[in-house]
PDB file of C-alpha atoms in Angstrom:
ATOM      1  CA  UNK A   1     -61.710 -64.413 -14.787  1.00 71.00           C
ATOM      2  CA  UNK A   2     -64.081 -61.507 -15.340  1.00 77.00           C
ATOM      3  CA  UNK A   3     -66.035 -62.540 -12.229  1.00 91.00           C
ATOM      4  CA  UNK A   4     -69.676 -61.424 -12.166  1.00 95.00           C
ATOM      5  CA  UNK A   5     -70.666 -59.002 -14.917  1.00 95.00           C
ATOM      6  CA  UNK A   6     -73.889 -57.041 -15.246  1.00 96.00           C
ATOM      7  CA  UNK A   7     -75.344 -55.014 -18.082  1.00 96.00           C
ATOM      8  CA  UNK A   8     -76.435 -52.316 -18.447  1.00 96.00           C
ATOM      9  CA  UNK A   9     -74.886 -50.106 -15.750  1.00 94.00           C
ATOM     10  CA  UNK A  10     -77.684 -47.560 -15.979  1.00 96.00           C
ATOM     11  CA  UNK A  11     -81.203 -47.719 -17.407  1.00 96.00           C
ATOM     12  CA  UNK A  12     -84.207 -45.412 -17.490  1.00 97.00           C
ATOM     13  CA  UNK A  13     -87.604 -46.918 -18.257  1.00 97.00           C
ATOM     14  CA  UNK A  14     -91.106 -45.558 -18.558  1.00 97.00           C
ATOM     15  CA  UNK A  15     -93.886 -47.111 -16.502  1.00 98.00           C
ATOM     16  CA  UNK A  16     -95.201 -50.214 -18.241  1.00 97.00           C
ATOM     17  CA  UNK A  17     -92.101 -50.942 -20.294  1.00 97.00           C
ATOM     18  CA  UNK A  18     -90.344 -54.273 -20.005  1.00 96.00           C
ATOM     19  CA  UNK A  19     -86.646 -55.045 -19.990  1.00 96.00           C
ATOM     20  CA  UNK A  20     -84.068 -57.650 -19.038  1.00 97.00           C
ATOM     21  CA  UNK A  21     -81.107 -57.072 -16.766  1.00 98.00           C
ATOM     22  CA  UNK A  22     -78.248 -59.321 -17.754  1.00 98.00           C
ATOM     23  CA  UNK A  23     -75.947 -61.184 -15.359  1.00 98.00           C
ATOM     24  CA  UNK A  24     -73.132 -63.567 -16.216  1.00 97.00           C
ATOM     25  CA  UNK A  25     -70.347 -65.276 -14.282  1.00 97.00           C
ATOM     26  CA  UNK A  26     -67.363 -67.246 -15.502  1.00 95.00           C
ATOM     27  CA  UNK A  27     -66.444 -69.006 -12.253  1.00 94.00           C
ATOM     28  CA  UNK A  28     -68.688 -72.074 -12.773  1.00 94.00           C
ATOM     29  CA  UNK A  29     -70.731 -71.146  -9.707  1.00 95.00           C
ATOM     30  CA  UNK A  30     -73.907 -73.142  -9.216  1.00 94.00           C
ATOM     31  CA  UNK A  31     -75.691 -70.607  -7.026  1.00 94.00           C
ATOM     32  CA  UNK A  32     -76.760 -67.251  -8.445  1.00 96.00           C
ATOM     33  CA  UNK A  33     -79.063 -64.620  -7.054  1.00 96.00           C
ATOM     34  CA  UNK A  34     -80.545 -61.166  -7.645  1.00 97.00           C
ATOM     35  CA  UNK A  35     -80.867 -58.459  -5.002  1.00 96.00           C
ATOM     36  CA  UNK A  36     -82.251 -54.974  -5.001  1.00 96.00           C
ATOM     37  CA  UNK A  37     -80.729 -52.245  -2.857  1.00 93.00           C
ATOM     38  CA  UNK A  38     -82.872 -49.433  -1.553  1.00 91.00           C
ATOM     39  CA  UNK A  39     -81.859 -46.668   0.873  1.00 83.00           C
ATOM     40  CA  UNK A  40     -82.127 -47.754   4.513  1.00 79.00           C
ATOM     41  CA  UNK A  41     -83.224 -51.284   3.600  1.00 80.00           C
ATOM     42  CA  UNK A  42     -80.007 -53.087   2.813  1.00 85.00           C
ATOM     43  CA  UNK A  43     -80.148 -55.694   0.075  1.00 91.00           C
ATOM     44  CA  UNK A  44     -83.268 -57.774  -0.410  1.00 93.00           C
ATOM     45  CA  UNK A  45     -83.315 -61.075  -2.276  1.00 93.00           C
ATOM     46  CA  UNK A  46     -85.526 -61.122  -5.387  1.00 96.00           C
ATOM     47  CA  UNK A  47     -84.896 -64.540  -6.945  1.00 96.00           C
ATOM     48  CA  UNK A  48     -82.203 -67.167  -6.748  1.00 95.00           C
ATOM     49  CA  UNK A  49     -81.062 -70.308  -8.535  1.00 95.00           C
ATOM     50  CA  UNK A  50     -79.139 -73.312  -7.262  1.00 93.00           C
ATOM     51  CA  UNK A  51     -78.288 -74.557 -10.744  1.00 93.00           C
ATOM     52  CA  UNK A  52     -79.283 -74.568 -14.384  1.00 94.00           C
ATOM     53  CA  UNK A  53     -83.013 -75.144 -14.751  1.00 95.00           C
ATOM     54  CA  UNK A  54     -83.777 -74.445 -11.078  1.00 95.00           C
ATOM     55  CA  UNK A  55     -85.041 -71.109  -9.773  1.00 96.00           C
ATOM     56  CA  UNK A  56     -86.956 -69.983  -6.708  1.00 95.00           C
ATOM     57  CA  UNK A  57     -88.412 -66.853  -5.193  1.00 95.00           C
ATOM     58  CA  UNK A  58     -86.729 -64.724  -2.598  1.00 92.00           C
ATOM     59  CA  UNK A  59     -88.119 -62.051  -0.336  1.00 90.00           C
ATOM     60  CA  UNK A  60     -89.456 -59.605  -2.957  1.00 95.00           C
ATOM     61  CA  UNK A  61     -90.210 -61.518  -6.211  1.00 97.00           C
ATOM     62  CA  UNK A  62     -93.341 -59.712  -7.405  1.00 96.00           C
ATOM     63  CA  UNK A  63     -92.940 -58.016 -10.785  1.00 96.00           C
ATOM     64  CA  UNK A  64     -89.798 -59.955 -11.695  1.00 97.00           C
ATOM     65  CA  UNK A  65     -89.121 -63.166 -13.615  1.00 97.00           C
ATOM     66  CA  UNK A  66     -85.961 -65.217 -13.926  1.00 97.00           C
ATOM     67  CA  UNK A  67     -84.740 -68.239 -15.828  1.00 96.00           C
ATOM     68  CA  UNK A  68     -81.488 -70.202 -15.724  1.00 97.00           C
ATOM     69  CA  UNK A  69     -80.835 -72.058 -18.957  1.00 96.00           C
ATOM     70  CA  UNK A  70     -77.037 -72.173 -18.485  1.00 96.00           C
ATOM     71  CA  UNK A  71     -74.693 -72.171 -15.496  1.00 96.00           C
ATOM     72  CA  UNK A  72     -73.186 -68.876 -16.619  1.00 97.00           C
ATOM     73  CA  UNK A  73     -76.236 -66.655 -17.163  1.00 97.00           C
ATOM     74  CA  UNK A  74     -79.059 -65.536 -14.892  1.00 98.00           C
ATOM     75  CA  UNK A  75     -81.147 -62.742 -16.465  1.00 98.00           C
ATOM     76  CA  UNK A  76     -83.748 -60.784 -14.506  1.00 98.00           C
ATOM     77  CA  UNK A  77     -86.862 -59.681 -16.390  1.00 98.00           C
ATOM     78  CA  UNK A  78     -89.100 -56.796 -15.452  1.00 96.00           C
ATOM     79  CA  UNK A  79     -92.454 -57.554 -17.060  1.00 92.00           C
ATOM     80  CA  UNK A  80     -94.143 -54.156 -16.692  1.00 96.00           C
ATOM     81  CA  UNK A  81     -91.934 -51.617 -14.950  1.00 96.00           C
ATOM     82  CA  UNK A  82     -93.335 -49.568 -12.058  1.00 97.00           C
ATOM     83  CA  UNK A  83     -91.806 -46.577 -10.217  1.00 97.00           C
ATOM     84  CA  UNK A  84     -91.513 -48.818  -7.125  1.00 96.00           C
ATOM     85  CA  UNK A  85     -88.917 -50.819  -9.026  1.00 97.00           C
ATOM     86  CA  UNK A  86     -86.550 -47.863  -9.130  1.00 97.00           C
ATOM     87  CA  UNK A  87     -83.501 -49.282  -7.369  1.00 97.00           C
ATOM     88  CA  UNK A  88     -79.972 -50.577  -7.734  1.00 95.00           C
ATOM     89  CA  UNK A  89     -79.894 -54.240  -8.735  1.00 97.00           C
ATOM     90  CA  UNK A  90     -77.045 -56.584  -7.869  1.00 96.00           C
ATOM     91  CA  UNK A  91     -76.376 -60.050  -9.156  1.00 96.00           C
ATOM     92  CA  UNK A  92     -74.270 -62.432  -7.071  1.00 95.00           C
ATOM     93  CA  UNK A  93     -72.902 -65.942  -7.359  1.00 95.00           C
ATOM     94  CA  UNK A  94     -71.127 -68.526  -5.253  1.00 92.00           C
ATOM     95  CA  UNK A  95     -70.033 -72.136  -5.226  1.00 90.00           C
ATOM     96  CA  UNK A  96     -72.332 -74.570  -3.470  1.00 82.00           C
ATOM     97  CA  UNK A  97     -70.863 -75.345  -0.070  1.00 78.00           C
ATOM     98  CA  UNK A  98     -68.882 -72.091   0.037  1.00 82.00           C
ATOM     99  CA  UNK A  99     -69.908 -69.043   2.057  1.00 81.00           C
ATOM    100  CA  UNK A 100     -68.517 -66.181   0.034  1.00 86.00           C
ATOM    101  CA  UNK A 101     -70.770 -64.542  -2.529  1.00 90.00           C
ATOM    102  CA  UNK A 102     -69.284 -62.557  -5.383  1.00 92.00           C
ATOM    103  CA  UNK A 103     -71.215 -59.498  -6.459  1.00 93.00           C
ATOM    104  CA  UNK A 104     -71.470 -57.744  -9.784  1.00 94.00           C
ATOM    105  CA  UNK A 105     -71.046 -53.963 -10.089  1.00 92.00           C
ATOM    106  CA  UNK A 106     -74.789 -53.302 -10.134  1.00 94.00           C
ATOM    107  CA  UNK A 107     -77.395 -51.823 -12.466  1.00 96.00           C
ATOM    108  CA  UNK A 108     -79.027 -48.536 -11.497  1.00 95.00           C
ATOM    109  CA  UNK A 109     -82.611 -48.555 -12.768  1.00 97.00           C
ATOM    110  CA  UNK A 110     -84.955 -45.575 -12.786  1.00 97.00           C
ATOM    111  CA  UNK A 111     -88.621 -45.983 -13.705  1.00 97.00           C
ATOM    112  CA  UNK A 112     -90.486 -42.756 -14.468  1.00 96.00           C
TER     113      UNK A 112
ATOM    114  CA  UNK B   1     -87.678 -65.013  11.083  1.00 84.00           C
ATOM    115  CA  UNK B   2     -83.963 -64.534  10.634  1.00 89.00           C
ATOM    116  CA  UNK B   3     -82.805 -60.942  10.614  1.00 92.00           C
ATOM    117  CA  UNK B   4     -79.849 -58.601  11.086  1.00 95.00           C
ATOM    118  CA  UNK B   5     -79.901 -55.232  12.850  1.00 95.00           C
ATOM    119  CA  UNK B   6     -77.148 -52.657  12.396  1.00 94.00           C
ATOM    120  CA  UNK B   7     -76.568 -49.280  13.937  1.00 88.00           C
ATOM    121  CA  UNK B   8     -77.822 -46.444  11.804  1.00 84.00           C
ATOM    122  CA  UNK B   9     -75.347 -44.166  10.156  1.00 86.00           C
ATOM    123  CA  UNK B  10     -73.733 -42.204   8.968  1.00 94.00           C
ATOM    124  CA  UNK B  11     -70.764 -42.663  11.245  1.00 96.00           C
ATOM    125  CA  UNK B  12     -68.294 -39.805  10.841  1.00 97.00           C
ATOM    126  CA  UNK B  13     -64.778 -40.173  12.236  1.00 97.00           C
ATOM    127  CA  UNK B  14     -61.443 -38.456  11.947  1.00 97.00           C
ATOM    128  CA  UNK B  15     -58.529 -40.359  10.472  1.00 97.00           C
ATOM    129  CA  UNK B  16     -56.821 -42.693  12.995  1.00 97.00           C
ATOM    130  CA  UNK B  17     -59.916 -42.847  15.222  1.00 97.00           C
ATOM    131  CA  UNK B  18     -61.251 -46.137  16.613  1.00 98.00           C
ATOM    132  CA  UNK B  19     -64.234 -47.618  14.800  1.00 97.00           C
ATOM    133  CA  UNK B  20     -67.067 -49.756  16.106  1.00 97.00           C
ATOM    134  CA  UNK B  21     -70.137 -50.617  14.053  1.00 97.00           C
ATOM    135  CA  UNK B  22     -72.678 -52.624  16.004  1.00 97.00           C
ATOM    136  CA  UNK B  23     -74.463 -55.638  14.544  1.00 97.00           C
ATOM    137  CA  UNK B  24     -76.879 -58.013  16.243  1.00 97.00           C
ATOM    138  CA  UNK B  25     -78.779 -60.880  14.716  1.00 96.00           C
ATOM    139  CA  UNK B  26     -81.806 -63.090  15.201  1.00 95.00           C
ATOM    140  CA  UNK B  27     -81.504 -66.657  13.954  1.00 92.00           C
ATOM    141  CA  UNK B  28     -81.956 -70.182  15.211  1.00 85.00           C
ATOM    142  CA  UNK B  29     -78.997 -72.496  15.517  1.00 85.00           C
ATOM    143  CA  UNK B  30     -75.576 -71.363  14.404  1.00 89.00           C
ATOM    144  CA  UNK B  31     -75.664 -69.061  11.388  1.00 93.00           C
ATOM    145  CA  UNK B  32     -72.527 -67.982   9.543  1.00 93.00           C
ATOM    146  CA  UNK B  33     -71.854 -64.260   9.979  1.00 96.00           C
ATOM    147  CA  UNK B  34     -70.309 -61.805   7.540  1.00 96.00           C
ATOM    148  CA  UNK B  35     -69.284 -58.224   7.011  1.00 97.00           C
ATOM    149  CA  UNK B  36     -69.438 -56.918   3.453  1.00 96.00           C
ATOM    150  CA  UNK B  37     -68.136 -53.536   2.306  1.00 96.00           C
ATOM    151  CA  UNK B  38     -69.399 -51.409  -0.568  1.00 93.00           C
ATOM    152  CA  UNK B  39     -67.115 -48.658  -1.846  1.00 93.00           C
ATOM    153  CA  UNK B  40     -68.713 -45.770  -3.754  1.00 88.00           C
ATOM    154  CA  UNK B  41     -70.066 -46.853  -7.137  1.00 83.00           C
ATOM    155  CA  UNK B  42     -69.093 -50.496  -6.679  1.00 85.00           C
ATOM    156  CA  UNK B  43     -70.644 -53.824  -5.774  1.00 87.00           C
ATOM    157  CA  UNK B  44     -70.234 -55.520  -2.420  1.00 91.00           C
ATOM    158  CA  UNK B  45     -67.054 -57.288  -1.372  1.00 93.00           C
ATOM    159  CA  UNK B  46     -66.622 -59.743   1.455  1.00 94.00           C
ATOM    160  CA  UNK B  47     -64.589 -58.100   4.238  1.00 96.00           C
ATOM    161  CA  UNK B  48     -64.535 -60.872   6.835  1.00 97.00           C
ATOM    162  CA  UNK B  49     -66.541 -63.762   8.161  1.00 95.00           C
ATOM    163  CA  UNK B  50     -66.971 -66.134  11.122  1.00 96.00           C
ATOM    164  CA  UNK B  51     -68.715 -69.462  10.983  1.00 92.00           C
ATOM    165  CA  UNK B  52     -68.909 -70.570  14.619  1.00 91.00           C
ATOM    166  CA  UNK B  53     -69.222 -69.127  18.093  1.00 92.00           C
ATOM    167  CA  UNK B  54     -66.143 -67.284  19.441  1.00 94.00           C
ATOM    168  CA  UNK B  55     -64.504 -67.232  16.007  1.00 95.00           C
ATOM    169  CA  UNK B  56     -62.825 -63.951  15.113  1.00 97.00           C
ATOM    170  CA  UNK B  57     -62.821 -62.824  11.514  1.00 96.00           C
ATOM    171  CA  UNK B  58     -60.192 -60.317  10.444  1.00 97.00           C
ATOM    172  CA  UNK B  59     -59.042 -58.570   7.291  1.00 97.00           C
ATOM    173  CA  UNK B  60     -57.358 -55.242   6.390  1.00 95.00           C
ATOM    174  CA  UNK B  61     -57.180 -54.266  10.082  1.00 97.00           C
ATOM    175  CA  UNK B  62     -60.891 -54.906  10.659  1.00 98.00           C
ATOM    176  CA  UNK B  63     -62.043 -57.501  13.194  1.00 98.00           C
ATOM    177  CA  UNK B  64     -65.316 -58.978  14.383  1.00 98.00           C
ATOM    178  CA  UNK B  65     -65.988 -61.718  16.926  1.00 98.00           C
ATOM    179  CA  UNK B  66     -68.959 -64.103  16.754  1.00 97.00           C
ATOM    180  CA  UNK B  67     -70.677 -63.768  20.134  1.00 96.00           C
ATOM    181  CA  UNK B  68     -73.390 -66.369  20.515  1.00 94.00           C
ATOM    182  CA  UNK B  69     -74.344 -65.272  24.031  1.00 94.00           C
ATOM    183  CA  UNK B  70     -75.141 -61.720  22.906  1.00 95.00           C
ATOM    184  CA  UNK B  71     -76.052 -62.634  19.284  1.00 96.00           C
ATOM    185  CA  UNK B  72     -73.636 -59.979  18.081  1.00 97.00           C
ATOM    186  CA  UNK B  73     -70.919 -59.522  15.478  1.00 98.00           C
ATOM    187  CA  UNK B  74     -69.610 -55.985  15.963  1.00 98.00           C
ATOM    188  CA  UNK B  75     -67.076 -54.623  13.478  1.00 98.00           C
ATOM    189  CA  UNK B  76     -63.996 -52.861  14.872  1.00 98.00           C
ATOM    190  CA  UNK B  77     -60.878 -51.194  13.556  1.00 98.00           C
ATOM    191  CA  UNK B  78     -58.229 -49.575  15.674  1.00 96.00           C
ATOM    192  CA  UNK B  79     -57.240 -46.752  13.338  1.00 96.00           C
ATOM    193  CA  UNK B  80     -59.412 -45.838  10.352  1.00 97.00           C
ATOM    194  CA  UNK B  81     -58.173 -44.264   7.146  1.00 97.00           C
ATOM    195  CA  UNK B  82     -59.884 -42.009   4.632  1.00 97.00           C
ATOM    196  CA  UNK B  83     -59.871 -44.960   2.232  1.00 96.00           C
ATOM    197  CA  UNK B  84     -62.135 -46.890   4.643  1.00 97.00           C
ATOM    198  CA  UNK B  85     -65.035 -44.574   3.787  1.00 97.00           C
ATOM    199  CA  UNK B  86     -67.726 -46.906   2.473  1.00 96.00           C
ATOM    200  CA  UNK B  87     -70.986 -48.600   3.410  1.00 95.00           C
ATOM    201  CA  UNK B  88     -70.633 -51.640   5.655  1.00 96.00           C
ATOM    202  CA  UNK B  89     -73.207 -54.442   5.698  1.00 95.00           C
ATOM    203  CA  UNK B  90     -73.574 -57.111   8.338  1.00 96.00           C
ATOM    204  CA  UNK B  91     -75.117 -60.322   7.016  1.00 95.00           C
ATOM    205  CA  UNK B  92     -75.846 -63.917   7.925  1.00 94.00           C
ATOM    206  CA  UNK B  93     -76.553 -67.258   6.305  1.00 91.00           C
ATOM    207  CA  UNK B  94     -78.897 -69.279   8.523  1.00 88.00           C
ATOM    208  CA  UNK B  95     -78.299 -72.923   9.384  1.00 83.00           C
ATOM    209  CA  UNK B  96     -79.306 -75.289   6.585  1.00 74.00           C
ATOM    210  CA  UNK B  97     -79.780 -72.423   4.138  1.00 77.00           C
ATOM    211  CA  UNK B  98     -77.906 -70.678   1.367  1.00 75.00           C
ATOM    212  CA  UNK B  99     -79.744 -67.363   1.506  1.00 83.00           C
ATOM    213  CA  UNK B 100     -77.689 -64.359   2.569  1.00 89.00           C
ATOM    214  CA  UNK B 101     -79.680 -61.982   4.793  1.00 91.00           C
ATOM    215  CA  UNK B 102     -78.415 -58.413   5.064  1.00 92.00           C
ATOM    216  CA  UNK B 103     -78.702 -55.642   7.586  1.00 93.00           C
ATOM    217  CA  UNK B 104     -79.597 -52.171   6.350  1.00 92.00           C
ATOM    218  CA  UNK B 105     -75.985 -50.999   6.065  1.00 93.00           C
ATOM    219  CA  UNK B 106     -73.961 -48.343   7.897  1.00 95.00           C
ATOM    220  CA  UNK B 107     -72.239 -45.565   6.018  1.00 95.00           C
ATOM    221  CA  UNK B 108     -68.792 -44.631   7.337  1.00 97.00           C
ATOM    222  CA  UNK B 109     -67.195 -41.313   6.458  1.00 97.00           C
ATOM    223  CA  UNK B 110     -63.600 -40.763   7.512  1.00 97.00           C
ATOM    224  CA  UNK B 111     -62.286 -37.199   7.397  1.00 97.00           C
ATOM    225  CA  UNK B 112     -58.591 -36.332   6.989  1.00 95.00           C
TER     226      UNK B 112
END
């Protein structure tokens, strides 16, 4: 198993540009989520999904969209990038009913 | 709302020193409690967990005990190694929820 994979590892955007951060898992996990990590603030939940076709907002959803058309993939879309979205983004997944979440290696995004 | 509070870092220790990283939480009912570790340049990995009061989680020489009376889940290790240098996150999943809530993280630096 590859586990949870994320692409790209690094990205630089200009203000106003859009892009999609990719996340995939091959463990048949129903639950997937996106977090952003900022210094001194831990990880904050952006969006999550409990299965294909079902998504919901987390703690800091503004400026981000998600969709879940398959069990494996959970892309995160930045509609119009802002400097406040400069952060490290982590995707995670887990089996429903299990506690442990598996994290991807992260995407470091800089918006100038 | 539910939250996790960790001691601020960085914590700097010499090799073989005793480690304590404090973690307290606010949550109703009986949340599940976790410690995750993030090594430089990597995603988060589950270090240990406890799912009910008085449970002790342990892994790789690290331990933490779920203390309901003090709402705490302090991380301890008797003798740290240079390879333990990382950022440690305390986290919880509230009752009847699947959302993982993180503390702000504590950076540990172990010197030879």
